[in-house]
Amino acid sequence: MKIDAHQHLWRYSPTAYDWIDGKMTVLKRDFLPGDLQPLLAANGFDGSIAVQACHTMEETQWLLSLAEKSDFIKGVVGWVDLCSPNLQAQLDSLAHLPRLVGIRHVVQAEPDDEFMLRSDFQRGIARLAGYGLTYDLLVYPRHLPVAAKLVQEFPQQPFVLDHIAKPGIADGLIEPWSRDIRELAQCENVCCKLSGMVTEARWKHWKPEDFRPYLDVVFEAFGPQRLMIGSDWPVCTLCAPYAETIAIVNDYIRQLDLTQQEQILGGNCVSFYGLQ
């Protein structure tokens, strides 16, 4: 299968999605399965992973209900309060839903740069393996050393780094992102999504070659066996249509053999998230 490993769906609410600011007015509307499915089909994808975009159980339950009705939503990365003393009850309430494949917390928005080292958060991470759940790391470059400490603490827990940690592509910044992402990649339990890059470039003024130095680093660090393509739709539409966003990775991987291309375009995602 070809799988878009990272996209979002929402019924827009200015309070639930308060991260959508005045520069993102095109995102201030509903984005539903009927909007996404034609884009996936037109670009040769068999399905996608729907990822949480706000910190509510209600959104996670809604995404899971959509997945039950939309076969192309192969999995949901939802949210639970990993720091809550009631975490087990939250996980138990979702455990019977097979499309729940992972959990994500928007760590990049936390005021404490060492949030991932908090004991209550790490107790939450420790619970995930018992439910067969992965964890998506959503961080900025400055969080990478902390992320490395986290994943080293949990060598049996599968992690995936979202958006190659959002390096400063618009300004051509490579270091210390390159050094730190290589350190994180030394942990074999971490994969990486080739997603979310266009929004870190110069909006509407990017060129395909802007991304090559960053793709070179992650391919060298993780190898084709731990990378997966993702659109970050509809957020990517701030900067580029779906097809142009996907083409950035598609064009880059043409230099690889067919088996490696198939891994990045879906095989690694299927394996990581345990998709049916």
Coordinates of C-alpha atoms in Angstrom, one line a residue:
M1 CA 0.0 0.0 0.0
K2 CA 0.9 3.6 -0.6
I3 CA 0.1 5.6 2.6
D4 CA 0.2 9.3 3.4
A5 CA 1.6 9.0 6.9
H6 CA 0.5 12.3 8.2
Q7 CA -2.6 14.4 7.6
H8 CA -5.3 16.1 9.6
L9 CA -9.1 16.4 9.6
W10 CA -11.2 18.8 11.7
R11 CA -14.4 20.6 12.2
Y12 CA -13.0 24.1 12.7
S13 CA -13.5 25.8 16.0
P14 CA -11.4 28.9 16.9
T15 CA -11.2 27.8 20.5
A16 CA -10.2 24.1 19.8
Y17 CA -7.8 25.1 17.1
D18 CA -6.4 28.3 18.5
W19 CA -3.0 27.6 16.9
I20 CA -4.5 28.6 13.5
D21 CA -3.7 32.3 13.6
G22 CA -4.3 35.2 11.3
K23 CA -1.7 34.1 8.8
M24 CA -3.6 30.8 8.3
T25 CA -7.1 32.0 7.4
V26 CA -7.3 29.3 4.6
L27 CA -7.4 26.7 7.4
K28 CA -10.3 28.3 9.3
R29 CA -12.9 25.9 7.9
D30 CA -13.8 22.2 8.1
F31 CA -11.6 19.6 6.5
L32 CA -13.4 16.3 6.2
P33 CA -12.8 12.9 4.5
G34 CA -14.6 14.0 1.4
D35 CA -12.0 16.7 0.9
L36 CA -9.1 14.4 1.3
Q37 CA -10.0 11.2 -0.5
P38 CA -9.9 12.7 -4.1
L39 CA -6.4 14.1 -3.3
L40 CA -5.1 10.7 -2.1
A41 CA -6.6 8.9 -5.2
A42 CA -5.2 11.4 -7.6
N43 CA -1.7 11.0 -6.2
G44 CA -1.8 7.2 -6.1
F45 CA -2.3 6.7 -2.3
D46 CA -4.4 3.9 -0.9
G47 CA -4.9 5.5 2.4
S48 CA -3.6 7.8 5.1
I49 CA -2.9 8.3 8.8
A50 CA -5.2 10.9 10.5
V51 CA -3.3 12.8 13.2
Q52 CA -4.7 14.7 16.1
A53 CA -4.5 18.5 16.0
C54 CA -5.9 19.6 19.4
H55 CA -5.6 18.3 22.9
T56 CA -9.1 16.8 23.4
M57 CA -10.3 13.2 23.7
E58 CA -13.4 14.4 21.8
E59 CA -11.3 15.0 18.7
T60 CA -9.7 11.6 19.0
Q61 CA -13.0 9.9 19.3
W62 CA -14.4 11.8 16.3
L63 CA -11.3 10.8 14.2
L64 CA -11.9 7.2 15.1
S65 CA -15.5 7.4 14.2
L66 CA -14.5 8.8 10.8
A67 CA -12.0 6.0 10.4
E68 CA -14.8 3.4 11.0
K69 CA -16.8 4.9 8.1
S70 CA -13.9 5.8 5.8
D71 CA -11.8 2.8 4.8
F72 CA -9.0 4.9 3.4
I73 CA -8.2 6.2 6.9
K74 CA -6.0 3.3 7.9
G75 CA -5.1 4.6 11.3
V76 CA -5.5 7.4 13.8
V77 CA -2.8 9.0 16.0
G78 CA -4.9 10.5 18.8
W79 CA -4.5 12.3 22.0
V80 CA -4.8 11.3 25.6
D81 CA -3.6 13.2 28.6
L82 CA -0.3 11.3 29.2
C83 CA 0.3 13.2 32.4
S84 CA -3.1 12.4 34.0
P85 CA -3.5 10.1 36.9
N86 CA -6.6 8.8 35.0
L87 CA -4.6 7.9 31.9
Q88 CA -5.3 4.1 32.2
A89 CA -9.0 4.8 32.1
Q90 CA -8.6 7.0 29.0
L91 CA -6.6 4.4 27.2
D92 CA -9.0 1.6 28.3
S93 CA -11.9 3.6 26.8
L94 CA -10.2 3.6 23.4
A95 CA -8.5 0.2 23.4
H96 CA -11.4 -1.6 21.6
L97 CA -11.0 0.7 18.6
P98 CA -8.6 -1.0 16.1
R99 CA -7.8 2.1 14.1
L100 CA -6.1 3.8 17.0
V101 CA -2.5 3.2 16.2
G102 CA -0.6 5.9 18.2
I103 CA -0.6 8.9 20.5
R104 CA 0.7 12.4 20.1
H105 CA 1.1 15.4 22.3
V106 CA 2.0 18.9 20.9
V107 CA 5.2 19.1 22.8
Q108 CA 6.4 22.0 20.6
A109 CA 3.7 24.2 22.3
E110 CA 4.8 23.4 25.9
P111 CA 6.6 26.3 27.7
D112 CA 9.0 23.9 29.3
D113 CA 11.6 22.7 26.8
E114 CA 12.2 19.7 29.0
F115 CA 8.6 18.7 29.2
M116 CA 9.4 15.2 27.8
L117 CA 11.6 14.6 30.8
R118 CA 8.8 15.2 33.4
S119 CA 8.2 12.1 35.5
D120 CA 4.4 12.2 34.9
F121 CA 4.8 12.4 31.1
Q122 CA 7.3 9.5 31.1
R123 CA 4.9 7.4 33.2
G124 CA 2.4 8.0 30.5
I125 CA 4.8 7.0 27.7
A126 CA 5.6 3.8 29.7
R127 CA 1.9 2.9 29.5
L128 CA 1.7 2.9 25.7
A129 CA 3.5 -0.3 24.9
G130 CA 0.9 -2.3 26.9
Y131 CA -1.7 -1.1 24.4
G132 CA 0.4 -1.6 21.3
L133 CA 0.5 2.1 20.7
T134 CA 3.3 4.2 19.0
Y135 CA 4.2 7.8 19.8
D136 CA 4.6 10.7 17.5
L137 CA 7.2 13.3 18.4
L138 CA 6.2 16.8 17.5
V139 CA 9.1 19.1 18.4
Y140 CA 11.3 21.9 17.2
P141 CA 15.0 21.6 16.6
R142 CA 15.8 22.9 20.1
H143 CA 13.9 19.9 21.6
L144 CA 15.9 17.2 19.8
P145 CA 18.5 16.6 22.6
V146 CA 15.6 16.1 25.0
A147 CA 13.8 13.8 22.6
A148 CA 16.9 11.7 22.3
K149 CA 17.0 11.3 26.1
L150 CA 13.3 10.3 26.1
V151 CA 13.7 7.6 23.4
Q152 CA 16.8 6.2 25.1
E153 CA 14.7 5.8 28.3
F154 CA 12.2 3.6 26.4
P155 CA 14.1 1.5 23.9
Q156 CA 11.2 -0.9 23.3
Q157 CA 8.7 1.9 22.5
P158 CA 8.3 2.8 18.8
F159 CA 8.6 6.6 18.2
V160 CA 8.3 8.6 15.0
L161 CA 9.6 12.1 14.5
D162 CA 7.1 14.4 12.8
H163 CA 8.1 16.9 10.1
I164 CA 11.9 16.2 10.4
A165 CA 11.7 18.4 13.6
K166 CA 10.9 21.6 11.6
P167 CA 14.4 22.9 10.8
G168 CA 14.8 26.5 9.6
I169 CA 14.6 25.8 5.9
A170 CA 13.5 29.4 5.1
D171 CA 16.8 30.7 6.5
G172 CA 18.9 27.8 5.3
L173 CA 19.8 26.7 8.9
I174 CA 21.4 23.3 9.1
E175 CA 23.2 23.3 12.5
P176 CA 22.7 22.3 15.2
W177 CA 19.6 20.6 13.7
S178 CA 21.8 18.2 11.6
R179 CA 24.0 17.2 14.5
D180 CA 21.1 16.6 16.9
I181 CA 18.9 14.7 14.4
R182 CA 21.8 12.4 13.7
E183 CA 22.1 11.7 17.4
L184 CA 18.4 11.0 17.7
A185 CA 18.5 8.6 14.7
Q186 CA 21.1 6.5 16.5
C187 CA 18.2 5.2 18.5
E188 CA 16.8 2.3 16.4
N189 CA 13.3 2.7 17.8
V190 CA 12.8 6.0 16.1
C191 CA 11.5 6.6 12.6
C192 CA 11.0 9.9 10.8
K193 CA 8.2 11.4 8.7
L194 CA 9.2 13.3 5.5
S195 CA 6.4 15.8 6.1
G196 CA 5.7 19.4 7.2
M197 CA 8.7 20.8 5.3
V198 CA 6.9 23.3 3.0
T199 CA 5.6 25.3 6.0
E200 CA 9.2 25.7 7.3
A201 CA 10.3 27.1 3.9
R202 CA 9.6 30.5 2.4
W203 CA 5.8 30.4 2.0
K204 CA 4.8 30.5 -1.7
H205 CA 8.4 31.3 -2.6
W206 CA 10.1 28.0 -2.0
K207 CA 12.0 25.9 -4.6
P208 CA 12.4 22.1 -4.7
E209 CA 16.2 22.5 -4.2
D210 CA 15.6 24.3 -0.8
F211 CA 14.8 20.9 0.7
R212 CA 17.6 18.8 -0.6
P213 CA 20.2 19.6 2.1
Y214 CA 17.7 18.6 4.8
L215 CA 16.6 15.4 2.9
D216 CA 20.2 14.5 2.5
V217 CA 20.7 14.6 6.3
V218 CA 17.6 12.6 7.2
F219 CA 18.3 9.9 4.6
E220 CA 21.9 9.6 5.8
A221 CA 20.8 9.5 9.4
F222 CA 17.7 7.2 9.3
G223 CA 18.2 5.3 6.0
P224 CA 15.3 4.5 3.7
Q225 CA 14.1 1.7 6.1
R226 CA 13.0 4.3 8.8
L227 CA 11.5 7.1 6.7
M228 CA 7.9 7.6 5.6
I229 CA 6.2 10.1 3.3
G230 CA 3.5 12.5 4.7
S231 CA 1.7 15.5 3.3
D232 CA 0.7 17.3 6.5
W233 CA -2.5 18.2 4.6
P234 CA -4.3 20.6 5.0
V235 CA -1.6 22.6 6.7
C236 CA 0.6 22.2 3.7
T237 CA -1.9 24.2 1.6
L238 CA -0.6 27.3 3.3
C239 CA 2.4 27.0 1.0
A240 CA 1.6 24.5 -1.8
P241 CA -1.1 22.2 -3.2
Y242 CA -1.2 18.6 -2.1
A243 CA 0.4 17.3 -5.3
E244 CA 3.3 19.8 -5.2
T245 CA 4.0 19.0 -1.5
I246 CA 4.1 15.2 -2.2
A247 CA 6.3 15.8 -5.3
I248 CA 9.2 17.1 -3.1
V249 CA 9.8 13.6 -1.7
N250 CA 8.7 11.7 -4.8
D251 CA 11.2 13.5 -6.9
Y252 CA 14.0 13.1 -4.3
I253 CA 13.5 9.3 -4.0
R254 CA 13.7 8.6 -7.7
Q255 CA 17.5 8.1 -7.1
L256 CA 16.7 5.0 -4.9
D257 CA 15.9 1.5 -6.0
L258 CA 12.3 0.4 -6.3
T259 CA 12.2 -1.5 -3.0
Q260 CA 13.4 1.5 -1.1
Q261 CA 10.9 3.8 -2.8
E262 CA 8.1 1.4 -1.8
Q263 CA 9.3 1.4 1.8
I264 CA 9.1 5.2 2.0
L265 CA 5.9 5.5 0.1
G266 CA 4.0 3.1 2.4
G267 CA 5.8 0.0 3.5
N268 CA 7.5 1.6 6.5
C269 CA 4.3 3.3 7.6
V270 CA 2.4 0.0 7.4
S271 CA 5.1 -1.7 9.5
F272 CA 5.5 1.1 12.1
Y273 CA 1.8 1.6 12.8
G274 CA 0.9 -2.1 12.4
L275 CA -1.7 -1.3 9.7
Q276 CA -4.1 -4.1 8.5

